mmCIF file of C-alpha atoms and ligand atoms in Angstrom:
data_model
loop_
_atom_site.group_PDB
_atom_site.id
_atom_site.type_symbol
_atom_site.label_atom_id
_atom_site.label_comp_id
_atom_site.label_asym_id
_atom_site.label_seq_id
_atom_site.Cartn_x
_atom_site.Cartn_y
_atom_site.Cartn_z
ATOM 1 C CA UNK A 1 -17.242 0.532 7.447
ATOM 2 C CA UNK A 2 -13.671 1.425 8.581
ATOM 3 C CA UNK A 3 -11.844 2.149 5.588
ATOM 4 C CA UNK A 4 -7.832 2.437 6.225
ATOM 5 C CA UNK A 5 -5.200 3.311 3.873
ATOM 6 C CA UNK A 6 -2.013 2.341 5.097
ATOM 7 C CA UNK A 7 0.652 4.495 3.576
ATOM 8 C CA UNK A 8 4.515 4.348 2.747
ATOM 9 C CA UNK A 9 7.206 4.332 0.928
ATOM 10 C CA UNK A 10 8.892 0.373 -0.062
ATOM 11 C CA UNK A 11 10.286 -1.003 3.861
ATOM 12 C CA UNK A 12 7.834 1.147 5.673
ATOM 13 C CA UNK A 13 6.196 -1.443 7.221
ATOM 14 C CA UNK A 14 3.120 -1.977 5.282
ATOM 15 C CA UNK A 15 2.744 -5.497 4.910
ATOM 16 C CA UNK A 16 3.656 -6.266 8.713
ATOM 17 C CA UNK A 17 0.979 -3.726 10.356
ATOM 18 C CA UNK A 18 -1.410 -4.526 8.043
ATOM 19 C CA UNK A 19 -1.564 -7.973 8.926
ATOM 20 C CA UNK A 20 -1.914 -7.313 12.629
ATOM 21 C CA UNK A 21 -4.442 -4.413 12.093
ATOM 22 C CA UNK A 22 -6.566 -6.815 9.749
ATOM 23 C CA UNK A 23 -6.396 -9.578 12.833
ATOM 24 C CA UNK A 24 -7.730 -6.766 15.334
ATOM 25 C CA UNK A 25 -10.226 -4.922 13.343
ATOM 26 C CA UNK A 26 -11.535 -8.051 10.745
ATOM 27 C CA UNK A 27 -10.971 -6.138 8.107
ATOM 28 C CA UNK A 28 -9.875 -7.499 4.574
ATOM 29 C CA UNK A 29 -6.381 -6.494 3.735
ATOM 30 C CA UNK A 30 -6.041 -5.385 -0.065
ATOM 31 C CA UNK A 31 -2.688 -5.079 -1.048
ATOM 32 C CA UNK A 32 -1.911 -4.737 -5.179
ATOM 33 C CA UNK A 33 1.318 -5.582 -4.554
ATOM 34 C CA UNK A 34 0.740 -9.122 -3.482
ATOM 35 C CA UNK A 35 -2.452 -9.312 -5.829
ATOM 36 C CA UNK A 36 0.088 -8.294 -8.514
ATOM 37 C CA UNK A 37 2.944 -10.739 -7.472
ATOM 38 C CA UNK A 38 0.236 -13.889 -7.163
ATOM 39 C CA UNK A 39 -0.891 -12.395 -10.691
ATOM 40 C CA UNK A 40 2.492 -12.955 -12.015
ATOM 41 C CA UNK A 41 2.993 -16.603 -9.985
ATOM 42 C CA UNK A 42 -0.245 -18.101 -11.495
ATOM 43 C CA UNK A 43 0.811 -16.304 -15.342
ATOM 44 C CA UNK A 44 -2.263 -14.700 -15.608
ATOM 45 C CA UNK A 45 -3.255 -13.058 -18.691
ATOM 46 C CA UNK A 46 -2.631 -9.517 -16.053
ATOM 47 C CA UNK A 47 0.471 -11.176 -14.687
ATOM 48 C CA UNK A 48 1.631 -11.063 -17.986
ATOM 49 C CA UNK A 49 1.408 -7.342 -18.899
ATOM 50 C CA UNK A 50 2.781 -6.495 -15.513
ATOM 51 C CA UNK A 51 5.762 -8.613 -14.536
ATOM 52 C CA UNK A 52 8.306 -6.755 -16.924
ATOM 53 C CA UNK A 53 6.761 -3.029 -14.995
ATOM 54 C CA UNK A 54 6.984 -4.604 -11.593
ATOM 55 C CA UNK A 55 10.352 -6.155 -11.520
ATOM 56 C CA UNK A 56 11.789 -3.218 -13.148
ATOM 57 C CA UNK A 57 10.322 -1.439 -10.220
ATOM 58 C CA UNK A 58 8.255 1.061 -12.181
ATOM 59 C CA UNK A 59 4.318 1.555 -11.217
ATOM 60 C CA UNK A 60 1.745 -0.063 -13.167
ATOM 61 C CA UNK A 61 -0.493 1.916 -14.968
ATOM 62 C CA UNK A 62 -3.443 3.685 -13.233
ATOM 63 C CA UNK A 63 -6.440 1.997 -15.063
ATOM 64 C CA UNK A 64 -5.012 -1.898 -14.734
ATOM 65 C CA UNK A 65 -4.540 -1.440 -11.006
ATOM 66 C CA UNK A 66 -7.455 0.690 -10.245
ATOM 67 C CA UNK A 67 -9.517 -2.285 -11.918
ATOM 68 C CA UNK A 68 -7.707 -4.719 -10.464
ATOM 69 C CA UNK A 69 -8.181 -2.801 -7.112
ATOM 70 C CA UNK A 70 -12.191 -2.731 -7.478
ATOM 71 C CA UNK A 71 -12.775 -6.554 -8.540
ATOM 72 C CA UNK A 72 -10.774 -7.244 -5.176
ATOM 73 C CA UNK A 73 -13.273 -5.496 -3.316
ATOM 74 C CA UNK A 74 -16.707 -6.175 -5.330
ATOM 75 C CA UNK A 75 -15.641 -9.932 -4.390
ATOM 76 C CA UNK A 76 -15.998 -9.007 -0.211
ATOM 77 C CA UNK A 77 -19.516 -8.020 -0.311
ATOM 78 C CA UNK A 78 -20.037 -8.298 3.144
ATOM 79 C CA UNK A 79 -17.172 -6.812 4.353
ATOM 80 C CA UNK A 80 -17.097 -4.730 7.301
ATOM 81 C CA UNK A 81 -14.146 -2.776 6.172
ATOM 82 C CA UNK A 82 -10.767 -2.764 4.262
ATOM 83 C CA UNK A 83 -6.907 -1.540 4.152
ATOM 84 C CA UNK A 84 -5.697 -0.445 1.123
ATOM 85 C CA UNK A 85 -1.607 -1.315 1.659
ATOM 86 C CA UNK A 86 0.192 0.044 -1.329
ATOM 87 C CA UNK A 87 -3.076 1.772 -3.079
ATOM 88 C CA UNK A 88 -3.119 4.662 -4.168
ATOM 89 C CA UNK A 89 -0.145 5.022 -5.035
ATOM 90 C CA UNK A 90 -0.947 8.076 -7.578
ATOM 91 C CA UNK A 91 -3.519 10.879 -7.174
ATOM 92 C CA UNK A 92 -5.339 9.417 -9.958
ATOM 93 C CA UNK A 93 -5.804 6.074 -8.048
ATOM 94 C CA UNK A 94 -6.844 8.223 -4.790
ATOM 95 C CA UNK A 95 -9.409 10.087 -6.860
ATOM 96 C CA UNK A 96 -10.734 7.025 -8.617
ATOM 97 C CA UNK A 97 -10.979 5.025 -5.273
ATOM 98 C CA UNK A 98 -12.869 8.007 -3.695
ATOM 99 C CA UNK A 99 -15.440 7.895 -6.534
ATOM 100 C CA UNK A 100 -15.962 3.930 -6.326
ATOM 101 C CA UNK A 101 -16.285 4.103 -2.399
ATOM 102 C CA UNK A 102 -19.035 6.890 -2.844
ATOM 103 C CA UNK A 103 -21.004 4.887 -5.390
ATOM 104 C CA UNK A 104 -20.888 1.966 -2.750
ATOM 105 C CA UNK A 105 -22.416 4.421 -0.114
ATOM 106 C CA UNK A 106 -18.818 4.248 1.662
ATOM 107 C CA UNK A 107 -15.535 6.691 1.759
ATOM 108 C CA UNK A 108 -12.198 6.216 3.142
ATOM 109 C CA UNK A 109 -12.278 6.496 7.096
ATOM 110 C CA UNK A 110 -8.408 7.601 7.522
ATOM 111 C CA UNK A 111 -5.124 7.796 5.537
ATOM 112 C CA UNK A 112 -2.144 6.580 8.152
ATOM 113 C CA UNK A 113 1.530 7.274 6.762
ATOM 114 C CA UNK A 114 4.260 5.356 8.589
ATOM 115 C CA UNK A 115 7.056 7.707 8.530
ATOM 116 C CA UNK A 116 10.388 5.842 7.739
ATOM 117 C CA UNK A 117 13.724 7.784 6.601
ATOM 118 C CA UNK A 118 15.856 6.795 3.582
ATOM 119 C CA UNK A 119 18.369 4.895 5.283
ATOM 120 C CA UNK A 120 16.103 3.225 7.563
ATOM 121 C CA UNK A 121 14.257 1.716 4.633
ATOM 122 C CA UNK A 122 17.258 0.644 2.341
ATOM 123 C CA UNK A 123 18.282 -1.253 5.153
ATOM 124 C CA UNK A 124 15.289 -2.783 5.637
ATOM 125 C CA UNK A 125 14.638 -3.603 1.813
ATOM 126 C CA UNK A 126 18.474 -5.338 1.551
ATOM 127 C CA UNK A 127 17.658 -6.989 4.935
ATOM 128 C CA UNK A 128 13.904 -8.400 3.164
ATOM 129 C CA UNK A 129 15.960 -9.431 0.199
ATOM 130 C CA UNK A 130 18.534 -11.390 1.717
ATOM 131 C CA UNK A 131 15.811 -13.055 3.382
ATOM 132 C CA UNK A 132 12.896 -13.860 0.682
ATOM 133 C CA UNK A 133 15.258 -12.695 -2.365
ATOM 134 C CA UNK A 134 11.866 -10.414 -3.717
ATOM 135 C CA UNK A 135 13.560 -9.693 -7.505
ATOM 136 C CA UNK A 136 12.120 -5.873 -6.908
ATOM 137 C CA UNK A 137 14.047 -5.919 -3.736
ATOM 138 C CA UNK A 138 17.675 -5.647 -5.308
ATOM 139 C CA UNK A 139 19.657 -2.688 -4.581
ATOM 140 C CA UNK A 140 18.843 -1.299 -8.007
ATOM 141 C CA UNK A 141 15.137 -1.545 -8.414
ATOM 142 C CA UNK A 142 14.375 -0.442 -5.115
ATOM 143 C CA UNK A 143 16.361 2.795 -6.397
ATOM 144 C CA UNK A 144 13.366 2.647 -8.845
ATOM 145 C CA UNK A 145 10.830 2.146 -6.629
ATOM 146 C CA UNK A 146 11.529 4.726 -4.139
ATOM 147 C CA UNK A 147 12.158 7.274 -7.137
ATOM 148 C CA UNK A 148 8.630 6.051 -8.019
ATOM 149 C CA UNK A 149 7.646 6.958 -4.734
ATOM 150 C CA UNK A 150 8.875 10.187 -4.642
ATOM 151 C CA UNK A 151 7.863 11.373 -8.421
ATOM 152 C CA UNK A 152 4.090 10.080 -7.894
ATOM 153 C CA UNK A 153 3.071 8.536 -4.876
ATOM 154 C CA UNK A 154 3.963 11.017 -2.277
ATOM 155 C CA UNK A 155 1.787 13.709 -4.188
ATOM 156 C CA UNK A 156 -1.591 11.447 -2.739
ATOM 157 C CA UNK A 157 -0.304 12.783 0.732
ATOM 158 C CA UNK A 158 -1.661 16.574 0.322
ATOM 159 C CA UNK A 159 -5.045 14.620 -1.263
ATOM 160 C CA UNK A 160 -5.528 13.730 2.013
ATOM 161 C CA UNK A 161 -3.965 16.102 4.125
ATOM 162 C CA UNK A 162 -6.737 18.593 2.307
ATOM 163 C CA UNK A 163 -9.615 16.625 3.211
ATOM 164 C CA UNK A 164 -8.378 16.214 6.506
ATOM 165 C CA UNK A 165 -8.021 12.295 6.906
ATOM 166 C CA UNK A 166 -4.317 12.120 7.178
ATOM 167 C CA UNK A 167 -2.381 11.351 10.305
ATOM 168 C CA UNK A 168 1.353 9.816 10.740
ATOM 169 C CA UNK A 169 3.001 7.696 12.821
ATOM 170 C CA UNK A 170 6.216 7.156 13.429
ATOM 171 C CA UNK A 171 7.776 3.952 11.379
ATOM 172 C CA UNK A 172 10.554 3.088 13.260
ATOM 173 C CA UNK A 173 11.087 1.348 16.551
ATOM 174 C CA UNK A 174 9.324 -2.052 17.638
ATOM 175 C CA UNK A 175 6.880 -3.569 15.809
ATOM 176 C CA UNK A 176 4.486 -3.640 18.696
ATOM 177 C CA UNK A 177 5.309 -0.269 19.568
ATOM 178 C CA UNK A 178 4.131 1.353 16.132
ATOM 179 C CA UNK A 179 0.675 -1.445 16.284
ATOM 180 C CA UNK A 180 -0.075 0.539 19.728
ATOM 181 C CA UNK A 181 0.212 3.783 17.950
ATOM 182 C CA UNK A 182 -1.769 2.651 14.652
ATOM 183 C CA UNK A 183 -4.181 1.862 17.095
ATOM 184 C CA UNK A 184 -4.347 4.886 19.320
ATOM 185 C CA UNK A 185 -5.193 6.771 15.582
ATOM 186 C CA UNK A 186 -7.417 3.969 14.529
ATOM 187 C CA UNK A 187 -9.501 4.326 17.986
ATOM 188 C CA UNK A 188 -10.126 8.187 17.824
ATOM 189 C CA UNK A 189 -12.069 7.627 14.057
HETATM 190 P P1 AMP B 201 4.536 -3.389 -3.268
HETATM 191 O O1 AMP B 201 4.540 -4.812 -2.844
HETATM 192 O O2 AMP B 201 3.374 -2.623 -2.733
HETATM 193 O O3 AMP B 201 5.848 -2.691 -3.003
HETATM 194 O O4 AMP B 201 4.332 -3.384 -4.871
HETATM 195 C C1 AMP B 201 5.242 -4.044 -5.725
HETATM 196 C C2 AMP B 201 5.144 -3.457 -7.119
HETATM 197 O O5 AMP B 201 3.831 -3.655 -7.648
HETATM 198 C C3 AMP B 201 5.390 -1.959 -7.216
HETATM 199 O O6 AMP B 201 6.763 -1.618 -7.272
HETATM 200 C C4 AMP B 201 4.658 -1.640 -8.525
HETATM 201 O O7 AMP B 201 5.409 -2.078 -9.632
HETATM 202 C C5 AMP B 201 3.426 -2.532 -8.431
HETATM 203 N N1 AMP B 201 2.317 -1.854 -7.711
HETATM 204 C C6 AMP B 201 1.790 -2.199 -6.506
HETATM 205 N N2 AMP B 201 0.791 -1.383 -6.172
HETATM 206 C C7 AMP B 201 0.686 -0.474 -7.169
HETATM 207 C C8 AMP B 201 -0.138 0.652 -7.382
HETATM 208 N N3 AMP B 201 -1.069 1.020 -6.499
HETATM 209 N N4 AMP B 201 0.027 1.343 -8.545
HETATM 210 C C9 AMP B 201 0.942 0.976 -9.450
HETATM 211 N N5 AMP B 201 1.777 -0.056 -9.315
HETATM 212 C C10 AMP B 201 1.653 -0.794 -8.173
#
């Protein structure tokens, strides 16, 4: 199995790479932010609870996204491998993901961080909301979301660095540019 979390704050570039690193490697992409937004779109009983959290731009709580997170993947038996895009987010989520992996026989193959500075990404985000007008996108929430990012998420970073599975890659530059370097890190696993 090739495991991949993709990592980042909001703008880094997530959602794109993902997409063209599920095309190359078939793997399934599991993102809980678009599990959460088609959640909210279908007013699921779990859309429900969340929408208020998620377009105030505050994180969910750990144990409706880490279940959530683990129905996604129980329904891909046969999968030959997944990236996590936006998971963890917390070092409770890292932790708990670890633990499910190892009771499937499996573990996380590498953590990659796109590295993306603060102005970079806040013109990306008003750039994305202009575009596809993403409520969470507005100059205020993403305030919140990158504070979020900051307080909690960047904290799963030294999980990872510990057990030796993280690398970065630079975020910024052509799209196609940062795919080749994804893949020059995916290769060596
Ligand atoms: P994203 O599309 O990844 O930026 O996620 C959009 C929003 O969904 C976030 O701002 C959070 O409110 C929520 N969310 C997504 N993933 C997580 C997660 N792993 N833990 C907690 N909240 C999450």
């Amino acid at each position: 199995m090739l495991n991949l979390v993709l990592f980042g704050p909001p703008g880094a570039g997530k959602g794109t790479q993902s997409e063209k690193l599920i095309a190359k490697y078939q793997l399934i992409h599991v993102s809980t932010g678009d599990l959460f937004r088609g959640h909210i779109k279908n007013q699921t009983t779990l859309g429900q609870k969340v929408s208020q959290l998620i377009a105030d731009g505050e994180l969910v709580p750990d144990s409706i996204t880490i279940a959530m997170l683990e129905e996604e993947v129980d329904k891909n038996p046969d999968a030959t491998g997944f990236i996590f895009d936006g998971f963890p987010r917390t070092v409770t989520q890292a932790e708990e993901l670890d633990k499910f992996l190892v009771g499937k026989g499996s573990l996380i193959t590498g953590v990659i961080a796109l590295d993306v500075d603060q102005d970079e990404l806040t013109r990306r985000i008003a750039e994305r909301y202009k575009v596809r007008g993403r409520p969470d996108d507005d100059a205020e929430k993403l305030k919140k979301r990158i504070e979020e990012y900051f307080s909690k998420t960047i904290h799963v970073l030294p999980y990872y660095e510990e057990q030796g599975k993280l690398s970065k890659v630079d975020g910024i530059g052509e799209i196609e540019t940062i795919f080749e370097n994804l893949i020059a890190v995916i290769d060596q696993y």
